[in-house]
Amino acid sequence: MPILLDLNDRTYNEQLENAMRKIWPFSFYFLYFAAMASLLPFLVIFYQSLGFNGTEIGLLTGIPPLITLFGAPLGTRLADSTHRHGLIMGSGLLVAVAVTILLPGVRSFILVFELIILFNIFMSPVASLSDSATITMLGAQRAMYGRIRMGGTLGWGIFALIAGALVENFGLQIAFRLFSVIMFINFLVSLKFHFGEKSGQTSDAGGMRSLLRRRRWIVFLSRAFLGGVGAFSVASYLYPYLAELGAGETTMGMAAMIATITELPV
């Protein structure tokens, strides 16, 4: 009987551990995109409220993708070389929280610009590191990555509506507070991530050269780049456009939620 109980306990613990390897990444994606949906679509409206002109707003919205383009590979390379994946990810999340707390009190374009640069430098490798950790934690079940990643879709859709309603009733300040709270909780969730060791002897430069020699990968990366440009443009300027049409923030959030629903069947 004691042996049977021990086997049952061991089986239960294994099942629980296996379940948590899915729950932690799912929760991370949910919270990460919930935080993003709570703030990012409102940033252009925030810039407009500060009286920034079109050129200044264009610079503030155009610089983040460029920083991510270079910052993501550099950040992940640093994580691989130092084996400090968790530290780099956690630092990025905490810096994002700190910047978001400071940003509402800033009125100078230069200071806002510097904070936005700081935010994006530290956040640029976070998505890639979370993907790497998720694949590692799923192990042989990595085919479930798409289902785990669905947490991000749900987080964005649900909190786009919630944030819209809150902003309409309490003002733009609530968007920054909501982001800070959710992202700090997400930092705590990220502490449960496990990262795999970098394997193989191929250098980063050699791997990139090998990748770029393959035409299908060039086509894929080009399509991904163009799709990202379109998606980012919509995410940045949809709410200001709706505001010009006279829509309230709740309606804006509802529009974002409806757009997100199209991802669910995928």
PDB file of C-alpha atoms in Angstrom:
ATOM      1  CA  MET A   1       0.000   0.000   0.000  1.00  0.00           C
ATOM      2  CA  PRO A   2       2.750   2.581   0.806  1.00  0.00           C
ATOM      3  CA  ILE A   3       4.381   1.774  -2.546  1.00  0.00           C
ATOM      4  CA  LEU A   4       1.067   2.290  -4.348  1.00  0.00           C
ATOM      5  CA  LEU A   5       0.552   5.629  -2.596  1.00  0.00           C
ATOM      6  CA  ASP A   6       4.080   6.676  -3.508  1.00  0.00           C
ATOM      7  CA  LEU A   7       3.443   5.841  -7.153  1.00  0.00           C
ATOM      8  CA  ASN A   8       0.172   7.755  -7.101  1.00  0.00           C
ATOM      9  CA  ASP A   9       1.879  10.785  -5.556  1.00  0.00           C
ATOM     10  CA  ARG A  10       4.666  10.606  -8.101  1.00  0.00           C
ATOM     11  CA  THR A  11       2.187  10.374 -10.971  1.00  0.00           C
ATOM     12  CA  TYR A  12       0.198  13.292  -9.592  1.00  0.00           C
ATOM     13  CA  ASN A  13       3.319  15.419  -9.201  1.00  0.00           C
ATOM     14  CA  GLU A  14       4.419  14.627 -12.744  1.00  0.00           C
ATOM     15  CA  GLN A  15       0.998  15.530 -14.110  1.00  0.00           C
ATOM     16  CA  LEU A  16       0.980  18.760 -12.107  1.00  0.00           C
ATOM     17  CA  GLU A  17       4.455  19.699 -13.322  1.00  0.00           C
ATOM     18  CA  ASN A  18       3.471  18.924 -16.903  1.00  0.00           C
ATOM     19  CA  ALA A  19       0.371  21.104 -16.568  1.00  0.00           C
ATOM     20  CA  MET A  20       2.318  24.003 -15.067  1.00  0.00           C
ATOM     21  CA  ARG A  21       4.757  23.894 -17.986  1.00  0.00           C
ATOM     22  CA  LYS A  22       1.802  24.945 -20.120  1.00  0.00           C
ATOM     23  CA  ILE A  23       0.028  27.211 -17.633  1.00  0.00           C
ATOM     24  CA  TRP A  24       3.002  29.498 -16.927  1.00  0.00           C
ATOM     25  CA  PRO A  25       3.718  30.346 -20.588  1.00  0.00           C
ATOM     26  CA  PHE A  26      -0.006  30.717 -21.338  1.00  0.00           C
ATOM     27  CA  SER A  27      -0.346  33.088 -18.383  1.00  0.00           C
ATOM     28  CA  PHE A  28       2.712  35.049 -19.487  1.00  0.00           C
ATOM     29  CA  TYR A  29       1.369  35.624 -22.991  1.00  0.00           C
ATOM     30  CA  PHE A  30      -2.060  36.520 -21.633  1.00  0.00           C
ATOM     31  CA  LEU A  31      -0.663  39.125 -19.242  1.00  0.00           C
ATOM     32  CA  TYR A  32       1.961  40.445 -21.664  1.00  0.00           C
ATOM     33  CA  PHE A  33      -0.548  41.256 -24.373  1.00  0.00           C
ATOM     34  CA  ALA A  34      -3.153  42.370 -21.842  1.00  0.00           C
ATOM     35  CA  ALA A  35      -0.680  45.001 -20.664  1.00  0.00           C
ATOM     36  CA  MET A  36       0.172  46.005 -24.229  1.00  0.00           C
ATOM     37  CA  ALA A  37      -3.507  46.328 -25.177  1.00  0.00           C
ATOM     38  CA  SER A  38      -4.081  48.504 -22.123  1.00  0.00           C
ATOM     39  CA  LEU A  39      -1.552  51.132 -23.177  1.00  0.00           C
ATOM     40  CA  LEU A  40       0.030  50.948 -26.629  1.00  0.00           C
ATOM     41  CA  PRO A  41      -3.066  51.868 -28.686  1.00  0.00           C
ATOM     42  CA  PHE A  42      -3.519  54.965 -26.503  1.00  0.00           C
ATOM     43  CA  LEU A  43       0.048  56.267 -26.849  1.00  0.00           C
ATOM     44  CA  VAL A  44      -0.622  58.376 -29.942  1.00  0.00           C
ATOM     45  CA  ILE A  45      -3.631  59.924 -28.197  1.00  0.00           C
ATOM     46  CA  PHE A  46      -1.343  60.597 -25.222  1.00  0.00           C
ATOM     47  CA  TYR A  47       1.202  62.293 -27.493  1.00  0.00           C
ATOM     48  CA  GLN A  48      -1.560  64.403 -29.009  1.00  0.00           C
ATOM     49  CA  SER A  49      -2.707  65.432 -25.537  1.00  0.00           C
ATOM     50  CA  LEU A  50       0.819  66.746 -24.883  1.00  0.00           C
ATOM     51  CA  GLY A  51       0.580  68.957 -27.962  1.00  0.00           C
ATOM     52  CA  PHE A  52       3.231  67.160 -30.023  1.00  0.00           C
ATOM     53  CA  ASN A  53       3.143  67.848 -33.760  1.00  0.00           C
ATOM     54  CA  GLY A  54       2.868  65.248 -36.517  1.00  0.00           C
ATOM     55  CA  THR A  55       6.624  64.953 -37.031  1.00  0.00           C
ATOM     56  CA  GLU A  56       7.250  64.369 -33.334  1.00  0.00           C
ATOM     57  CA  ILE A  57       4.471  61.783 -33.087  1.00  0.00           C
ATOM     58  CA  GLY A  58       5.767  60.048 -36.213  1.00  0.00           C
ATOM     59  CA  LEU A  59       9.226  59.838 -34.665  1.00  0.00           C
ATOM     60  CA  LEU A  60       7.869  58.456 -31.398  1.00  0.00           C
ATOM     61  CA  THR A  61       5.849  55.774 -33.191  1.00  0.00           C
ATOM     62  CA  GLY A  62       8.491  54.999 -35.814  1.00  0.00           C
ATOM     63  CA  ILE A  63      11.500  54.483 -33.562  1.00  0.00           C
ATOM     64  CA  PRO A  64      10.197  51.466 -31.537  1.00  0.00           C
ATOM     65  CA  PRO A  65      10.129  48.982 -34.469  1.00  0.00           C
ATOM     66  CA  LEU A  66      13.644  50.026 -35.501  1.00  0.00           C
ATOM     67  CA  ILE A  67      14.935  49.511 -31.972  1.00  0.00           C
ATOM     68  CA  THR A  68      13.276  46.097 -31.824  1.00  0.00           C
ATOM     69  CA  LEU A  69      14.741  45.145 -35.214  1.00  0.00           C
ATOM     70  CA  PHE A  70      18.268  45.495 -33.862  1.00  0.00           C
ATOM     71  CA  GLY A  71      17.671  45.175 -30.130  1.00  0.00           C
ATOM     72  CA  ALA A  72      15.928  41.792 -30.183  1.00  0.00           C
ATOM     73  CA  PRO A  73      18.821  39.820 -31.769  1.00  0.00           C
ATOM     74  CA  LEU A  74      21.411  41.691 -29.721  1.00  0.00           C
ATOM     75  CA  GLY A  75      19.499  41.117 -26.497  1.00  0.00           C
ATOM     76  CA  THR A  76      18.959  37.419 -27.138  1.00  0.00           C
ATOM     77  CA  ARG A  77      22.607  37.006 -28.158  1.00  0.00           C
ATOM     78  CA  LEU A  78      23.666  38.632 -24.891  1.00  0.00           C
ATOM     79  CA  ALA A  79      21.356  36.272 -23.009  1.00  0.00           C
ATOM     80  CA  ASP A  80      22.837  33.242 -24.789  1.00  0.00           C
ATOM     81  CA  SER A  81      26.439  34.304 -24.230  1.00  0.00           C
ATOM     82  CA  THR A  82      25.976  35.136 -20.551  1.00  0.00           C
ATOM     83  CA  HIS A  83      23.346  32.469 -19.764  1.00  0.00           C
ATOM     84  CA  ARG A  84      21.318  35.186 -18.041  1.00  0.00           C
ATOM     85  CA  HIS A  85      18.071  34.765 -19.945  1.00  0.00           C
ATOM     86  CA  GLY A  86      15.884  35.226 -16.898  1.00  0.00           C
ATOM     87  CA  LEU A  87      17.795  38.291 -15.719  1.00  0.00           C
ATOM     88  CA  ILE A  88      17.586  40.017 -19.097  1.00  0.00           C
ATOM     89  CA  MET A  89      13.888  39.229 -19.460  1.00  0.00           C
ATOM     90  CA  GLY A  90      13.085  40.299 -15.917  1.00  0.00           C
ATOM     91  CA  SER A  91      15.080  43.512 -16.281  1.00  0.00           C
ATOM     92  CA  GLY A  92      13.169  44.342 -19.447  1.00  0.00           C
ATOM     93  CA  LEU A  93       9.816  43.869 -17.762  1.00  0.00           C
ATOM     94  CA  LEU A  94      10.770  45.911 -14.687  1.00  0.00           C
ATOM     95  CA  VAL A  95      12.223  48.756 -16.763  1.00  0.00           C
ATOM     96  CA  ALA A  96       8.968  48.815 -18.746  1.00  0.00           C
ATOM     97  CA  VAL A  97       7.035  49.130 -15.488  1.00  0.00           C
ATOM     98  CA  ALA A  98       9.301  51.938 -14.253  1.00  0.00           C
ATOM     99  CA  VAL A  99       9.107  53.873 -17.532  1.00  0.00           C
ATOM    100  CA  THR A 100       5.333  53.565 -17.602  1.00  0.00           C
ATOM    101  CA  ILE A 101       5.098  54.950 -14.077  1.00  0.00           C
ATOM    102  CA  LEU A 102       7.260  57.948 -15.033  1.00  0.00           C
ATOM    103  CA  LEU A 103       5.829  58.689 -18.476  1.00  0.00           C
ATOM    104  CA  PRO A 104       2.489  60.323 -17.490  1.00  0.00           C
ATOM    105  CA  GLY A 105       4.313  63.007 -15.507  1.00  0.00           C
ATOM    106  CA  VAL A 106       6.614  64.024 -18.382  1.00  0.00           C
ATOM    107  CA  ARG A 107       5.714  66.873 -20.731  1.00  0.00           C
ATOM    108  CA  SER A 108       8.959  67.511 -22.624  1.00  0.00           C
ATOM    109  CA  PHE A 109       9.296  65.848 -26.035  1.00  0.00           C
ATOM    110  CA  ILE A 110      12.980  65.066 -25.438  1.00  0.00           C
ATOM    111  CA  LEU A 111      12.268  63.326 -22.134  1.00  0.00           C
ATOM    112  CA  VAL A 112       9.352  61.381 -23.605  1.00  0.00           C
ATOM    113  CA  PHE A 113      11.560  60.366 -26.533  1.00  0.00           C
ATOM    114  CA  GLU A 114      14.322  59.173 -24.198  1.00  0.00           C
ATOM    115  CA  LEU A 115      11.882  57.165 -22.082  1.00  0.00           C
ATOM    116  CA  ILE A 116      10.351  55.543 -25.168  1.00  0.00           C
ATOM    117  CA  ILE A 117      13.829  54.565 -26.386  1.00  0.00           C
ATOM    118  CA  LEU A 118      14.687  53.131 -22.956  1.00  0.00           C
ATOM    119  CA  PHE A 119      11.401  51.221 -22.860  1.00  0.00           C
ATOM    120  CA  ASN A 120      11.962  49.618 -26.245  1.00  0.00           C
ATOM    121  CA  ILE A 121      15.649  48.796 -25.755  1.00  0.00           C
ATOM    122  CA  PHE A 122      14.902  46.750 -22.671  1.00  0.00           C
ATOM    123  CA  MET A 123      11.662  45.248 -23.963  1.00  0.00           C
ATOM    124  CA  SER A 124      12.984  44.273 -27.413  1.00  0.00           C
ATOM    125  CA  PRO A 125      14.322  40.805 -26.464  1.00  0.00           C
ATOM    126  CA  VAL A 126      11.453  39.885 -24.126  1.00  0.00           C
ATOM    127  CA  ALA A 127       9.142  38.372 -26.755  1.00  0.00           C
ATOM    128  CA  SER A 128      11.927  36.263 -28.278  1.00  0.00           C
ATOM    129  CA  LEU A 129      13.096  35.057 -24.873  1.00  0.00           C
ATOM    130  CA  SER A 130       9.558  34.125 -23.861  1.00  0.00           C
ATOM    131  CA  ASP A 131       9.137  32.140 -27.083  1.00  0.00           C
ATOM    132  CA  SER A 132      12.411  30.321 -26.427  1.00  0.00           C
ATOM    133  CA  ALA A 133      11.414  29.505 -22.853  1.00  0.00           C
ATOM    134  CA  THR A 134       7.988  28.296 -23.978  1.00  0.00           C
ATOM    135  CA  ILE A 135       9.448  25.918 -26.564  1.00  0.00           C
ATOM    136  CA  THR A 136      11.909  24.610 -23.976  1.00  0.00           C
ATOM    137  CA  MET A 137       9.235  24.052 -21.347  1.00  0.00           C
ATOM    138  CA  LEU A 138       6.898  22.299 -23.784  1.00  0.00           C
ATOM    139  CA  GLY A 139       9.636  19.849 -24.735  1.00  0.00           C
ATOM    140  CA  ALA A 140       8.194  17.013 -26.791  1.00  0.00           C
ATOM    141  CA  GLN A 141       4.835  18.808 -26.775  1.00  0.00           C
ATOM    142  CA  ARG A 142       6.147  21.850 -28.629  1.00  0.00           C
ATOM    143  CA  ALA A 143       3.438  21.352 -31.251  1.00  0.00           C
ATOM    144  CA  MET A 144       1.134  22.935 -28.653  1.00  0.00           C
ATOM    145  CA  TYR A 145       2.971  26.258 -28.982  1.00  0.00           C
ATOM    146  CA  GLY A 146       0.158  27.746 -31.072  1.00  0.00           C
ATOM    147  CA  ARG A 147      -2.404  26.937 -28.391  1.00  0.00           C
ATOM    148  CA  ILE A 148      -0.198  28.376 -25.662  1.00  0.00           C
ATOM    149  CA  ARG A 149       0.367  31.498 -27.728  1.00  0.00           C
ATOM    150  CA  MET A 150      -3.400  31.901 -27.955  1.00  0.00           C
ATOM    151  CA  GLY A 151      -3.193  33.317 -24.444  1.00  0.00           C
ATOM    152  CA  GLY A 152      -1.805  36.486 -25.990  1.00  0.00           C
ATOM    153  CA  THR A 153      -4.774  36.776 -28.329  1.00  0.00           C
ATOM    154  CA  LEU A 154      -7.199  36.414 -25.443  1.00  0.00           C
ATOM    155  CA  GLY A 155      -5.274  38.891 -23.304  1.00  0.00           C
ATOM    156  CA  TRP A 156      -5.250  41.536 -26.022  1.00  0.00           C
ATOM    157  CA  GLY A 157      -8.910  41.100 -26.941  1.00  0.00           C
ATOM    158  CA  ILE A 158     -10.253  41.111 -23.390  1.00  0.00           C
ATOM    159  CA  PHE A 159      -8.159  43.975 -22.069  1.00  0.00           C
ATOM    160  CA  ALA A 160      -8.566  46.139 -25.151  1.00  0.00           C
ATOM    161  CA  LEU A 161     -12.232  46.405 -24.190  1.00  0.00           C
ATOM    162  CA  ILE A 162     -11.565  46.727 -20.451  1.00  0.00           C
ATOM    163  CA  ALA A 163      -8.916  49.411 -20.938  1.00  0.00           C
ATOM    164  CA  GLY A 164     -11.134  51.329 -23.334  1.00  0.00           C
ATOM    165  CA  ALA A 165     -13.969  51.446 -20.827  1.00  0.00           C
ATOM    166  CA  LEU A 166     -11.631  52.476 -18.001  1.00  0.00           C
ATOM    167  CA  VAL A 167      -9.979  55.236 -20.034  1.00  0.00           C
ATOM    168  CA  GLU A 168     -13.362  56.607 -21.083  1.00  0.00           C
ATOM    169  CA  ASN A 169     -14.427  56.840 -17.446  1.00  0.00           C
ATOM    170  CA  PHE A 170     -11.165  57.722 -15.672  1.00  0.00           C
ATOM    171  CA  GLY A 171      -8.879  59.276 -18.283  1.00  0.00           C
ATOM    172  CA  LEU A 172      -5.590  58.289 -19.926  1.00  0.00           C
ATOM    173  CA  GLN A 173      -3.731  57.975 -16.617  1.00  0.00           C
ATOM    174  CA  ILE A 174      -5.525  54.706 -15.887  1.00  0.00           C
ATOM    175  CA  ALA A 175      -3.999  53.098 -18.986  1.00  0.00           C
ATOM    176  CA  PHE A 176      -0.480  53.643 -17.640  1.00  0.00           C
ATOM    177  CA  ARG A 177      -1.417  52.321 -14.209  1.00  0.00           C
ATOM    178  CA  LEU A 178      -3.111  49.270 -15.674  1.00  0.00           C
ATOM    179  CA  PHE A 179      -0.048  48.488 -17.792  1.00  0.00           C
ATOM    180  CA  SER A 180       2.279  48.833 -14.794  1.00  0.00           C
ATOM    181  CA  VAL A 181       0.237  46.540 -12.561  1.00  0.00           C
ATOM    182  CA  ILE A 182      -0.283  43.841 -15.186  1.00  0.00           C
ATOM    183  CA  MET A 183       3.332  43.882 -16.353  1.00  0.00           C
ATOM    184  CA  PHE A 184       4.640  43.642 -12.794  1.00  0.00           C
ATOM    185  CA  ILE A 185       2.456  40.586 -12.216  1.00  0.00           C
ATOM    186  CA  ASN A 186       3.840  39.232 -15.470  1.00  0.00           C
ATOM    187  CA  PHE A 187       7.365  39.753 -14.150  1.00  0.00           C
ATOM    188  CA  LEU A 188       6.480  37.438 -11.258  1.00  0.00           C
ATOM    189  CA  VAL A 189       5.126  34.880 -13.731  1.00  0.00           C
ATOM    190  CA  SER A 190       8.326  35.094 -15.801  1.00  0.00           C
ATOM    191  CA  LEU A 191      10.306  33.880 -12.782  1.00  0.00           C
ATOM    192  CA  LYS A 192       8.779  30.446 -13.418  1.00  0.00           C
ATOM    193  CA  PHE A 193      10.303  30.198 -16.903  1.00  0.00           C
ATOM    194  CA  HIS A 194      13.022  27.691 -17.766  1.00  0.00           C
ATOM    195  CA  PHE A 195      15.461  28.381 -20.580  1.00  0.00           C
ATOM    196  CA  GLY A 196      17.310  25.791 -22.618  1.00  0.00           C
ATOM    197  CA  GLU A 197      21.031  25.897 -23.196  1.00  0.00           C
ATOM    198  CA  LYS A 198      22.279  27.124 -26.553  1.00  0.00           C
ATOM    199  CA  SER A 199      23.471  24.123 -28.533  1.00  0.00           C
ATOM    200  CA  GLY A 200      25.686  23.673 -31.547  1.00  0.00           C
ATOM    201  CA  GLN A 201      28.878  25.309 -32.710  1.00  0.00           C
ATOM    202  CA  THR A 202      27.429  27.503 -35.455  1.00  0.00           C
ATOM    203  CA  SER A 203      28.108  31.188 -34.832  1.00  0.00           C
ATOM    204  CA  ASP A 204      25.310  33.725 -34.944  1.00  0.00           C
ATOM    205  CA  ALA A 205      26.844  35.337 -38.030  1.00  0.00           C
ATOM    206  CA  GLY A 206      27.261  31.965 -39.727  1.00  0.00           C
ATOM    207  CA  GLY A 207      23.715  30.985 -38.919  1.00  0.00           C
ATOM    208  CA  MET A 208      22.406  34.257 -40.323  1.00  0.00           C
ATOM    209  CA  ARG A 209      24.392  33.836 -43.545  1.00  0.00           C
ATOM    210  CA  SER A 210      23.086  30.294 -43.928  1.00  0.00           C
ATOM    211  CA  LEU A 211      19.529  31.510 -43.384  1.00  0.00           C
ATOM    212  CA  LEU A 212      19.778  34.339 -45.901  1.00  0.00           C
ATOM    213  CA  ARG A 213      21.040  31.975 -48.604  1.00  0.00           C
ATOM    214  CA  ARG A 214      17.663  30.255 -48.639  1.00  0.00           C
ATOM    215  CA  ARG A 215      15.203  32.021 -50.887  1.00  0.00           C
ATOM    216  CA  ARG A 216      12.116  30.758 -49.077  1.00  0.00           C
ATOM    217  CA  TRP A 217      13.353  32.243 -45.806  1.00  0.00           C
ATOM    218  CA  ILE A 218      14.007  35.593 -47.454  1.00  0.00           C
ATOM    219  CA  VAL A 219      10.459  35.554 -48.811  1.00  0.00           C
ATOM    220  CA  PHE A 220       9.113  34.561 -45.402  1.00  0.00           C
ATOM    221  CA  LEU A 221      11.054  37.279 -43.572  1.00  0.00           C
ATOM    222  CA  SER A 222       9.986  39.882 -46.128  1.00  0.00           C
ATOM    223  CA  ARG A 223       6.337  38.964 -45.705  1.00  0.00           C
ATOM    224  CA  ALA A 224       6.686  38.964 -41.932  1.00  0.00           C
ATOM    225  CA  PHE A 225       8.322  42.401 -42.067  1.00  0.00           C
ATOM    226  CA  LEU A 226       5.623  43.890 -44.282  1.00  0.00           C
ATOM    227  CA  GLY A 227       2.889  42.286 -42.205  1.00  0.00           C
ATOM    228  CA  GLY A 228       4.461  43.697 -39.065  1.00  0.00           C
ATOM    229  CA  VAL A 229       4.605  47.185 -40.565  1.00  0.00           C
ATOM    230  CA  GLY A 230       0.912  47.015 -41.415  1.00  0.00           C
ATOM    231  CA  ALA A 231      -0.094  45.588 -38.047  1.00  0.00           C
ATOM    232  CA  PHE A 232       1.947  48.163 -36.139  1.00  0.00           C
ATOM    233  CA  SER A 233       0.492  51.007 -38.197  1.00  0.00           C
ATOM    234  CA  VAL A 234      -3.042  49.859 -37.451  1.00  0.00           C
ATOM    235  CA  ALA A 235      -2.260  49.347 -33.757  1.00  0.00           C
ATOM    236  CA  SER A 236      -0.732  52.831 -33.500  1.00  0.00           C
ATOM    237  CA  TYR A 237      -3.244  54.885 -35.462  1.00  0.00           C
ATOM    238  CA  LEU A 238      -6.564  53.035 -35.236  1.00  0.00           C
ATOM    239  CA  TYR A 239      -7.578  54.734 -31.988  1.00  0.00           C
ATOM    240  CA  PRO A 240      -6.660  58.291 -33.120  1.00  0.00           C
ATOM    241  CA  TYR A 241      -8.601  57.696 -36.333  1.00  0.00           C
ATOM    242  CA  LEU A 242     -11.641  56.498 -34.399  1.00  0.00           C
ATOM    243  CA  ALA A 243     -11.292  59.505 -32.092  1.00  0.00           C
ATOM    244  CA  GLU A 244     -11.472  61.802 -35.126  1.00  0.00           C
ATOM    245  CA  LEU A 245     -14.711  60.051 -36.077  1.00  0.00           C
ATOM    246  CA  GLY A 246     -16.108  60.852 -32.649  1.00  0.00           C
ATOM    247  CA  ALA A 247     -15.832  57.368 -31.138  1.00  0.00           C
ATOM    248  CA  GLY A 248     -15.352  56.955 -27.407  1.00  0.00           C
ATOM    249  CA  GLU A 249     -12.613  54.858 -25.825  1.00  0.00           C
ATOM    250  CA  THR A 250     -15.027  52.000 -25.107  1.00  0.00           C
ATOM    251  CA  THR A 251     -15.886  51.835 -28.802  1.00  0.00           C
ATOM    252  CA  MET A 252     -12.171  51.856 -29.613  1.00  0.00           C
ATOM    253  CA  GLY A 253     -11.585  48.920 -27.305  1.00  0.00           C
ATOM    254  CA  MET A 254     -14.527  47.074 -28.797  1.00  0.00           C
ATOM    255  CA  ALA A 255     -13.093  47.573 -32.292  1.00  0.00           C
ATOM    256  CA  ALA A 256      -9.758  46.137 -31.177  1.00  0.00           C
ATOM    257  CA  MET A 257     -11.496  43.206 -29.499  1.00  0.00           C
ATOM    258  CA  ILE A 258     -13.503  42.390 -32.633  1.00  0.00           C
ATOM    259  CA  ALA A 259     -10.332  42.517 -34.727  1.00  0.00           C
ATOM    260  CA  THR A 260      -8.659  40.110 -32.306  1.00  0.00           C
ATOM    261  CA  ILE A 261     -11.478  37.573 -32.574  1.00  0.00           C
ATOM    262  CA  THR A 262     -10.369  36.834 -36.149  1.00  0.00           C
ATOM    263  CA  GLU A 263      -7.187  35.267 -34.744  1.00  0.00           C
ATOM    264  CA  LEU A 264      -8.991  32.701 -32.603  1.00  0.00           C
ATOM    265  CA  PRO A 265      -9.660  30.072 -35.308  1.00  0.00           C
ATOM    266  CA  VAL A 266      -5.958  30.179 -36.239  1.00  0.00           C
TER     267      VAL A 266
END
